[in-house]
Amino acid sequence: MLMPVRCFSCGKPVAEHSDEYAQKISKGEDPAKAMNELGVDRYCCRRMMLSHEELIDDIMPYKRF
Ligand SMILES: [Zn+2]
């Protein structure tokens, strides 16, 4: 789904980096290097970035309005 706004463990805002992180990954950059450049240095926050999967486009056709 959507990237959580804050890290579940420490509460640091992580969603503000998600777009730039996705751009860097799509260009083939190493995830560790991309997170270092964005200032995401705690391992609890890094797992938020690494484990996120964008599923909103897969789920939207089945949502009732
Ligand atoms: Zn954290």
JSON list of N, CA and C and ligand atoms in Angstrom, two decimals:
[
{"chain": "A", "resi": 1, "resn": "MET", "atom": "N", "xyz": [0.85, -1.19, 0.00]},
{"chain": "A", "resi": 1, "resn": "MET", "atom": "CA", "xyz": [0.00, 0.00, 0.00]},
{"chain": "A", "resi": 1, "resn": "MET", "atom": "C", "xyz": [0.88, 1.24, 0.00]},
{"chain": "A", "resi": 2, "resn": "LEU", "atom": "N", "xyz": [0.42, 2.26, 0.67]},
{"chain": "A", "resi": 2, "resn": "LEU", "atom": "CA", "xyz": [1.20, 3.48, 0.70]},
{"chain": "A", "resi": 2, "resn": "LEU", "atom": "C", "xyz": [2.30, 3.38, 1.75]},
{"chain": "A", "resi": 3, "resn": "MET", "atom": "N", "xyz": [3.36, 4.13, 1.54]},
{"chain": "A", "resi": 3, "resn": "MET", "atom": "CA", "xyz": [4.46, 4.14, 2.50]},
{"chain": "A", "resi": 3, "resn": "MET", "atom": "C", "xyz": [3.99, 4.75, 3.82]},
{"chain": "A", "resi": 4, "resn": "PRO", "atom": "N", "xyz": [4.22, 4.08, 4.95]},
{"chain": "A", "resi": 4, "resn": "PRO", "atom": "CA", "xyz": [3.87, 4.68, 6.24]},
{"chain": "A", "resi": 4, "resn": "PRO", "atom": "C", "xyz": [4.61, 6.00, 6.44]},
{"chain": "A", "resi": 5, "resn": "VAL", "atom": "N", "xyz": [3.93, 6.96, 7.02]},
{"chain": "A", "resi": 5, "resn": "VAL", "atom": "CA", "xyz": [4.52, 8.29, 7.18]},
{"chain": "A", "resi": 5, "resn": "VAL", "atom": "C", "xyz": [5.73, 8.24, 8.11]},
{"chain": "A", "resi": 6, "resn": "ARG", "atom": "N", "xyz": [5.60, 7.49, 9.22]},
{"chain": "A", "resi": 6, "resn": "ARG", "atom": "CA", "xyz": [6.69, 7.42, 10.20]},
{"chain": "A", "resi": 6, "resn": "ARG", "atom": "C", "xyz": [7.16, 5.99, 10.39]},
{"chain": "A", "resi": 7, "resn": "CYS", "atom": "N", "xyz": [8.39, 5.84, 10.84]},
{"chain": "A", "resi": 7, "resn": "CYS", "atom": "CA", "xyz": [8.94, 4.54, 11.19]},
{"chain": "A", "resi": 7, "resn": "CYS", "atom": "C", "xyz": [8.13, 3.97, 12.36]},
{"chain": "A", "resi": 8, "resn": "PHE", "atom": "N", "xyz": [7.78, 2.68, 12.26]},
{"chain": "A", "resi": 8, "resn": "PHE", "atom": "CA", "xyz": [6.98, 2.06, 13.31]},
{"chain": "A", "resi": 8, "resn": "PHE", "atom": "C", "xyz": [7.73, 2.01, 14.64]},
{"chain": "A", "resi": 9, "resn": "SER", "atom": "N", "xyz": [9.03, 1.91, 14.61]},
{"chain": "A", "resi": 9, "resn": "SER", "atom": "CA", "xyz": [9.81, 1.72, 15.84]},
{"chain": "A", "resi": 9, "resn": "SER", "atom": "C", "xyz": [10.22, 3.03, 16.49]},
{"chain": "A", "resi": 10, "resn": "CYS", "atom": "N", "xyz": [10.82, 3.95, 15.74]},
{"chain": "A", "resi": 10, "resn": "CYS", "atom": "CA", "xyz": [11.37, 5.14, 16.36]},
{"chain": "A", "resi": 10, "resn": "CYS", "atom": "C", "xyz": [10.55, 6.40, 16.09]},
{"chain": "A", "resi": 11, "resn": "GLY", "atom": "N", "xyz": [9.64, 6.36, 15.10]},
{"chain": "A", "resi": 11, "resn": "GLY", "atom": "CA", "xyz": [8.79, 7.50, 14.84]},
{"chain": "A", "resi": 11, "resn": "GLY", "atom": "C", "xyz": [9.38, 8.55, 13.92]},
{"chain": "A", "resi": 12, "resn": "LYS", "atom": "N", "xyz": [10.56, 8.30, 13.38]},
{"chain": "A", "resi": 12, "resn": "LYS", "atom": "CA", "xyz": [11.17, 9.27, 12.46]},
{"chain": "A", "resi": 12, "resn": "LYS", "atom": "C", "xyz": [10.38, 9.28, 11.15]},
{"chain": "A", "resi": 13, "resn": "PRO", "atom": "N", "xyz": [10.09, 10.45, 10.59]},
{"chain": "A", "resi": 13, "resn": "PRO", "atom": "CA", "xyz": [9.38, 10.50, 9.31]},
{"chain": "A", "resi": 13, "resn": "PRO", "atom": "C", "xyz": [10.21, 9.86, 8.20]},
{"chain": "A", "resi": 14, "resn": "VAL", "atom": "N", "xyz": [9.63, 8.89, 7.49]},
{"chain": "A", "resi": 14, "resn": "VAL", "atom": "CA", "xyz": [10.34, 8.22, 6.41]},
{"chain": "A", "resi": 14, "resn": "VAL", "atom": "C", "xyz": [9.65, 8.40, 5.05]},
{"chain": "A", "resi": 15, "resn": "ALA", "atom": "N", "xyz": [8.36, 8.72, 5.05]},
{"chain": "A", "resi": 15, "resn": "ALA", "atom": "CA", "xyz": [7.63, 8.83, 3.79]},
{"chain": "A", "resi": 15, "resn": "ALA", "atom": "C", "xyz": [8.13, 9.98, 2.94]},
{"chain": "A", "resi": 16, "resn": "GLU", "atom": "N", "xyz": [8.73, 10.98, 3.56]},
{"chain": "A", "resi": 16, "resn": "GLU", "atom": "CA", "xyz": [9.23, 12.13, 2.79]},
{"chain": "A", "resi": 16, "resn": "GLU", "atom": "C", "xyz": [10.36, 11.72, 1.85]},
{"chain": "A", "resi": 17, "resn": "HIS", "atom": "N", "xyz": [11.00, 10.58, 2.12]},
{"chain": "A", "resi": 17, "resn": "HIS", "atom": "CA", "xyz": [12.10, 10.12, 1.28]},
{"chain": "A", "resi": 17, "resn": "HIS", "atom": "C", "xyz": [11.66, 9.08, 0.25]},
{"chain": "A", "resi": 18, "resn": "SER", "atom": "N", "xyz": [10.41, 8.64, 0.31]},
{"chain": "A", "resi": 18, "resn": "SER", "atom": "CA", "xyz": [10.02, 7.47, -0.50]},
{"chain": "A", "resi": 18, "resn": "SER", "atom": "C", "xyz": [10.08, 7.74, -2.00]},
{"chain": "A", "resi": 19, "resn": "ASP", "atom": "N", "xyz": [9.68, 8.92, -2.45]},
{"chain": "A", "resi": 19, "resn": "ASP", "atom": "CA", "xyz": [9.70, 9.20, -3.89]},
{"chain": "A", "resi": 19, "resn": "ASP", "atom": "C", "xyz": [11.13, 9.24, -4.43]},
{"chain": "A", "resi": 20, "resn": "GLU", "atom": "N", "xyz": [11.99, 9.95, -3.71]},
{"chain": "A", "resi": 20, "resn": "GLU", "atom": "CA", "xyz": [13.38, 10.04, -4.16]},
{"chain": "A", "resi": 20, "resn": "GLU", "atom": "C", "xyz": [14.07, 8.68, -4.11]},
{"chain": "A", "resi": 21, "resn": "TYR", "atom": "N", "xyz": [13.75, 7.91, -3.06]},
{"chain": "A", "resi": 21, "resn": "TYR", "atom": "CA", "xyz": [14.31, 6.57, -2.94]},
{"chain": "A", "resi": 21, "resn": "TYR", "atom": "C", "xyz": [13.87, 5.69, -4.11]},
{"chain": "A", "resi": 22, "resn": "ALA", "atom": "N", "xyz": [12.58, 5.75, -4.46]},
{"chain": "A", "resi": 22, "resn": "ALA", "atom": "CA", "xyz": [12.07, 4.95, -5.57]},
{"chain": "A", "resi": 22, "resn": "ALA", "atom": "C", "xyz": [12.73, 5.34, -6.89]},
{"chain": "A", "resi": 23, "resn": "GLN", "atom": "N", "xyz": [12.98, 6.64, -7.07]},
{"chain": "A", "resi": 23, "resn": "GLN", "atom": "CA", "xyz": [13.66, 7.09, -8.29]},
{"chain": "A", "resi": 23, "resn": "GLN", "atom": "C", "xyz": [15.07, 6.53, -8.37]},
{"chain": "A", "resi": 24, "resn": "LYS", "atom": "N", "xyz": [15.78, 6.58, -7.25]},
{"chain": "A", "resi": 24, "resn": "LYS", "atom": "CA", "xyz": [17.16, 6.10, -7.23]},
{"chain": "A", "resi": 24, "resn": "LYS", "atom": "C", "xyz": [17.20, 4.59, -7.49]},
{"chain": "A", "resi": 25, "resn": "ILE", "atom": "N", "xyz": [16.27, 3.85, -6.91]},
{"chain": "A", "resi": 25, "resn": "ILE", "atom": "CA", "xyz": [16.24, 2.40, -7.09]},
{"chain": "A", "resi": 25, "resn": "ILE", "atom": "C", "xyz": [15.90, 2.05, -8.54]},
{"chain": "A", "resi": 26, "resn": "SER", "atom": "N", "xyz": [14.97, 2.80, -9.13]},
{"chain": "A", "resi": 26, "resn": "SER", "atom": "CA", "xyz": [14.59, 2.51, -10.52]},
{"chain": "A", "resi": 26, "resn": "SER", "atom": "C", "xyz": [15.73, 2.77, -11.49]},
{"chain": "A", "resi": 27, "resn": "LYS", "atom": "N", "xyz": [16.68, 3.63, -11.09]},
{"chain": "A", "resi": 27, "resn": "LYS", "atom": "CA", "xyz": [17.85, 3.88, -11.93]},
{"chain": "A", "resi": 27, "resn": "LYS", "atom": "C", "xyz": [18.94, 2.85, -11.72]},
{"chain": "A", "resi": 28, "resn": "GLY", "atom": "N", "xyz": [18.70, 1.90, -10.82]},
{"chain": "A", "resi": 28, "resn": "GLY", "atom": "CA", "xyz": [19.65, 0.83, -10.59]},
{"chain": "A", "resi": 28, "resn": "GLY", "atom": "C", "xyz": [20.65, 1.10, -9.49]},
{"chain": "A", "resi": 29, "resn": "GLU", "atom": "N", "xyz": [20.43, 2.14, -8.70]},
{"chain": "A", "resi": 29, "resn": "GLU", "atom": "CA", "xyz": [21.36, 2.46, -7.62]},
{"chain": "A", "resi": 29, "resn": "GLU", "atom": "C", "xyz": [21.22, 1.46, -6.48]},
{"chain": "A", "resi": 30, "resn": "ASP", "atom": "N", "xyz": [22.30, 1.21, -5.79]},
{"chain": "A", "resi": 30, "resn": "ASP", "atom": "CA", "xyz": [22.30, 0.30, -4.64]},
{"chain": "A", "resi": 30, "resn": "ASP", "atom": "C", "xyz": [21.41, 0.86, -3.53]},
{"chain": "A", "resi": 31, "resn": "PRO", "atom": "N", "xyz": [20.47, 0.06, -2.97]},
{"chain": "A", "resi": 31, "resn": "PRO", "atom": "CA", "xyz": [19.57, 0.57, -1.93]},
{"chain": "A", "resi": 31, "resn": "PRO", "atom": "C", "xyz": [20.32, 1.12, -0.72]},
{"chain": "A", "resi": 32, "resn": "ALA", "atom": "N", "xyz": [21.39, 0.48, -0.30]},
{"chain": "A", "resi": 32, "resn": "ALA", "atom": "CA", "xyz": [22.14, 0.97, 0.87]},
{"chain": "A", "resi": 32, "resn": "ALA", "atom": "C", "xyz": [22.73, 2.35, 0.60]},
{"chain": "A", "resi": 33, "resn": "LYS", "atom": "N", "xyz": [23.29, 2.53, -0.59]},
{"chain": "A", "resi": 33, "resn": "LYS", "atom": "CA", "xyz": [23.87, 3.82, -0.93]},
{"chain": "A", "resi": 33, "resn": "LYS", "atom": "C", "xyz": [22.78, 4.90, -1.02]},
{"chain": "A", "resi": 34, "resn": "ALA", "atom": "N", "xyz": [21.63, 4.52, -1.61]},
{"chain": "A", "resi": 34, "resn": "ALA", "atom": "CA", "xyz": [20.52, 5.47, -1.74]},
{"chain": "A", "resi": 34, "resn": "ALA", "atom": "C", "xyz": [20.02, 5.93, -0.36]},
{"chain": "A", "resi": 35, "resn": "MET", "atom": "N", "xyz": [19.90, 4.98, 0.57]},
{"chain": "A", "resi": 35, "resn": "MET", "atom": "CA", "xyz": [19.42, 5.35, 1.91]},
{"chain": "A", "resi": 35, "resn": "MET", "atom": "C", "xyz": [20.45, 6.19, 2.65]},
{"chain": "A", "resi": 36, "resn": "ASN", "atom": "N", "xyz": [21.73, 5.91, 2.46]},
{"chain": "A", "resi": 36, "resn": "ASN", "atom": "CA", "xyz": [22.78, 6.72, 3.08]},
{"chain": "A", "resi": 36, "resn": "ASN", "atom": "C", "xyz": [22.71, 8.17, 2.58]},
{"chain": "A", "resi": 37, "resn": "GLU", "atom": "N", "xyz": [22.49, 8.33, 1.28]},
{"chain": "A", "resi": 37, "resn": "GLU", "atom": "CA", "xyz": [22.41, 9.67, 0.71]},
{"chain": "A", "resi": 37, "resn": "GLU", "atom": "C", "xyz": [21.19, 10.44, 1.22]},
{"chain": "A", "resi": 38, "resn": "LEU", "atom": "N", "xyz": [20.11, 9.70, 1.49]},
{"chain": "A", "resi": 38, "resn": "LEU", "atom": "CA", "xyz": [18.88, 10.35, 1.97]},
{"chain": "A", "resi": 38, "resn": "LEU", "atom": "C", "xyz": [18.89, 10.60, 3.47]},
{"chain": "A", "resi": 39, "resn": "GLY", "atom": "N", "xyz": [19.89, 10.09, 4.17]},
{"chain": "A", "resi": 39, "resn": "GLY", "atom": "CA", "xyz": [19.98, 10.31, 5.61]},
{"chain": "A", "resi": 39, "resn": "GLY", "atom": "C", "xyz": [19.17, 9.32, 6.42]},
{"chain": "A", "resi": 40, "resn": "VAL", "atom": "N", "xyz": [18.77, 8.21, 5.80]},
{"chain": "A", "resi": 40, "resn": "VAL", "atom": "CA", "xyz": [18.06, 7.16, 6.54]},
{"chain": "A", "resi": 40, "resn": "VAL", "atom": "C", "xyz": [19.12, 6.20, 7.07]},
{"chain": "A", "resi": 41, "resn": "ASP", "atom": "N", "xyz": [19.54, 6.43, 8.32]},
{"chain": "A", "resi": 41, "resn": "ASP", "atom": "CA", "xyz": [20.71, 5.70, 8.83]},
{"chain": "A", "resi": 41, "resn": "ASP", "atom": "C", "xyz": [20.37, 4.65, 9.87]},
{"chain": "A", "resi": 42, "resn": "ARG", "atom": "N", "xyz": [19.21, 4.74, 10.51]},
{"chain": "A", "resi": 42, "resn": "ARG", "atom": "CA", "xyz": [18.85, 3.75, 11.53]},
{"chain": "A", "resi": 42, "resn": "ARG", "atom": "C", "xyz": [18.31, 2.49, 10.85]},
{"chain": "A", "resi": 43, "resn": "TYR", "atom": "N", "xyz": [18.64, 1.32, 11.40]},
{"chain": "A", "resi": 43, "resn": "TYR", "atom": "CA", "xyz": [18.21, 0.10, 10.72]},
{"chain": "A", "resi": 43, "resn": "TYR", "atom": "C", "xyz": [16.71, -0.12, 10.81]},
{"chain": "A", "resi": 44, "resn": "CYS", "atom": "N", "xyz": [16.06, 0.46, 11.84]},
{"chain": "A", "resi": 44, "resn": "CYS", "atom": "CA", "xyz": [14.60, 0.34, 11.91]},
{"chain": "A", "resi": 44, "resn": "CYS", "atom": "C", "xyz": [13.95, 1.12, 10.78]},
{"chain": "A", "resi": 45, "resn": "CYS", "atom": "N", "xyz": [14.51, 2.28, 10.45]},
{"chain": "A", "resi": 45, "resn": "CYS", "atom": "CA", "xyz": [13.96, 3.10, 9.36]},
{"chain": "A", "resi": 45, "resn": "CYS", "atom": "C", "xyz": [14.32, 2.49, 8.00]},
{"chain": "A", "resi": 46, "resn": "ARG", "atom": "N", "xyz": [15.50, 1.89, 7.92]},
{"chain": "A", "resi": 46, "resn": "ARG", "atom": "CA", "xyz": [15.92, 1.29, 6.65]},
{"chain": "A", "resi": 46, "resn": "ARG", "atom": "C", "xyz": [15.04, 0.10, 6.29]},
{"chain": "A", "resi": 47, "resn": "ARG", "atom": "N", "xyz": [14.58, -0.64, 7.30]},
{"chain": "A", "resi": 47, "resn": "ARG", "atom": "CA", "xyz": [13.71, -1.77, 6.97]},
{"chain": "A", "resi": 47, "resn": "ARG", "atom": "C", "xyz": [12.36, -1.28, 6.47]},
{"chain": "A", "resi": 48, "resn": "MET", "atom": "N", "xyz": [11.94, -0.06, 6.89]},
{"chain": "A", "resi": 48, "resn": "MET", "atom": "CA", "xyz": [10.69, 0.50, 6.37]},
{"chain": "A", "resi": 48, "resn": "MET", "atom": "C", "xyz": [10.81, 0.75, 4.87]},
{"chain": "A", "resi": 49, "resn": "MET", "atom": "N", "xyz": [11.98, 1.24, 4.45]},
{"chain": "A", "resi": 49, "resn": "MET", "atom": "CA", "xyz": [12.19, 1.52, 3.03]},
{"chain": "A", "resi": 49, "resn": "MET", "atom": "C", "xyz": [12.35, 0.22, 2.24]},
{"chain": "A", "resi": 50, "resn": "LEU", "atom": "N", "xyz": [13.14, -0.71, 2.78]},
{"chain": "A", "resi": 50, "resn": "LEU", "atom": "CA", "xyz": [13.45, -1.94, 2.06]},
{"chain": "A", "resi": 50, "resn": "LEU", "atom": "C", "xyz": [12.23, -2.85, 1.93]},
{"chain": "A", "resi": 51, "resn": "SER", "atom": "N", "xyz": [11.39, -2.89, 2.96]},
{"chain": "A", "resi": 51, "resn": "SER", "atom": "CA", "xyz": [10.29, -3.85, 2.96]},
{"chain": "A", "resi": 51, "resn": "SER", "atom": "C", "xyz": [9.02, -3.29, 2.35]},
{"chain": "A", "resi": 52, "resn": "HIS", "atom": "N", "xyz": [9.04, -2.04, 1.95]},
{"chain": "A", "resi": 52, "resn": "HIS", "atom": "CA", "xyz": [7.83, -1.45, 1.38]},
{"chain": "A", "resi": 52, "resn": "HIS", "atom": "C", "xyz": [7.60, -1.95, -0.04]},
{"chain": "A", "resi": 53, "resn": "GLU", "atom": "N", "xyz": [6.36, -2.34, -0.34]},
{"chain": "A", "resi": 53, "resn": "GLU", "atom": "CA", "xyz": [5.98, -2.76, -1.68]},
{"chain": "A", "resi": 53, "resn": "GLU", "atom": "C", "xyz": [4.75, -1.96, -2.09]},
{"chain": "A", "resi": 54, "resn": "GLU", "atom": "N", "xyz": [4.82, -1.30, -3.22]},
{"chain": "A", "resi": 54, "resn": "GLU", "atom": "CA", "xyz": [3.72, -0.45, -3.67]},
{"chain": "A", "resi": 54, "resn": "GLU", "atom": "C", "xyz": [2.62, -1.32, -4.29]},
{"chain": "A", "resi": 55, "resn": "LEU", "atom": "N", "xyz": [1.52, -1.53, -3.57]},
{"chain": "A", "resi": 55, "resn": "LEU", "atom": "CA", "xyz": [0.44, -2.41, -4.02]},
{"chain": "A", "resi": 55, "resn": "LEU", "atom": "C", "xyz": [-0.84, -1.65, -4.34]},
{"chain": "A", "resi": 56, "resn": "ILE", "atom": "N", "xyz": [-0.84, -0.34, -4.24]},
{"chain": "A", "resi": 56, "resn": "ILE", "atom": "CA", "xyz": [-2.08, 0.41, -4.38]},
{"chain": "A", "resi": 56, "resn": "ILE", "atom": "C", "xyz": [-2.70, 0.23, -5.76]},
{"chain": "A", "resi": 57, "resn": "ASP", "atom": "N", "xyz": [-1.87, 0.14, -6.81]},
{"chain": "A", "resi": 57, "resn": "ASP", "atom": "CA", "xyz": [-2.41, -0.02, -8.17]},
{"chain": "A", "resi": 57, "resn": "ASP", "atom": "C", "xyz": [-3.00, -1.41, -8.38]},
{"chain": "A", "resi": 58, "resn": "ASP", "atom": "N", "xyz": [-2.52, -2.41, -7.63]},
{"chain": "A", "resi": 58, "resn": "ASP", "atom": "CA", "xyz": [-3.07, -3.75, -7.74]},
{"chain": "A", "resi": 58, "resn": "ASP", "atom": "C", "xyz": [-4.39, -3.89, -7.00]},
{"chain": "A", "resi": 59, "resn": "ILE", "atom": "N", "xyz": [-4.56, -3.12, -5.94]},
{"chain": "A", "resi": 59, "resn": "ILE", "atom": "CA", "xyz": [-5.74, -3.24, -5.08]},
{"chain": "A", "resi": 59, "resn": "ILE", "atom": "C", "xyz": [-6.88, -2.35, -5.54]},
{"chain": "A", "resi": 60, "resn": "MET", "atom": "N", "xyz": [-6.57, -1.22, -6.15]},
{"chain": "A", "resi": 60, "resn": "MET", "atom": "CA", "xyz": [-7.60, -0.24, -6.53]},
{"chain": "A", "resi": 60, "resn": "MET", "atom": "C", "xyz": [-8.73, -0.82, -7.37]},
{"chain": "A", "resi": 61, "resn": "PRO", "atom": "N", "xyz": [-8.50, -1.72, -8.35]},
{"chain": "A", "resi": 61, "resn": "PRO", "atom": "CA", "xyz": [-9.63, -2.22, -9.14]},
{"chain": "A", "resi": 61, "resn": "PRO", "atom": "C", "xyz": [-10.67, -2.97, -8.30]},
{"chain": "A", "resi": 62, "resn": "TYR", "atom": "N", "xyz": [-10.33, -3.47, -7.12]},
{"chain": "A", "resi": 62, "resn": "TYR", "atom": "CA", "xyz": [-11.23, -4.27, -6.30]},
{"chain": "A", "resi": 62, "resn": "TYR", "atom": "C", "xyz": [-11.87, -3.47, -5.19]},
{"chain": "A", "resi": 63, "resn": "LYS", "atom": "N", "xyz": [-11.55, -2.21, -5.08]},
{"chain": "A", "resi": 63, "resn": "LYS", "atom": "CA", "xyz": [-12.10, -1.40, -4.01]},
{"chain": "A", "resi": 63, "resn": "LYS", "atom": "C", "xyz": [-13.48, -0.89, -4.40]},
{"chain": "A", "resi": 64, "resn": "ARG", "atom": "N", "xyz": [-14.44, -1.02, -3.49]},
{"chain": "A", "resi": 64, "resn": "ARG", "atom": "CA", "xyz": [-15.78, -0.50, -3.72]},
{"chain": "A", "resi": 64, "resn": "ARG", "atom": "C", "xyz": [-15.86, 0.94, -3.27]},
{"chain": "A", "resi": 65, "resn": "PHE", "atom": "N", "xyz": [-16.57, 1.75, -4.02]},
{"chain": "A", "resi": 65, "resn": "PHE", "atom": "CA", "xyz": [-16.73, 3.15, -3.66]},
{"chain": "A", "resi": 65, "resn": "PHE", "atom": "C", "xyz": [-18.14, 3.44, -3.24]},
{"chain": "B", "resi": 1, "resn": "ZN", "atom": "ZN", "xyz": [13.27, 4.12, 12.76]}
]
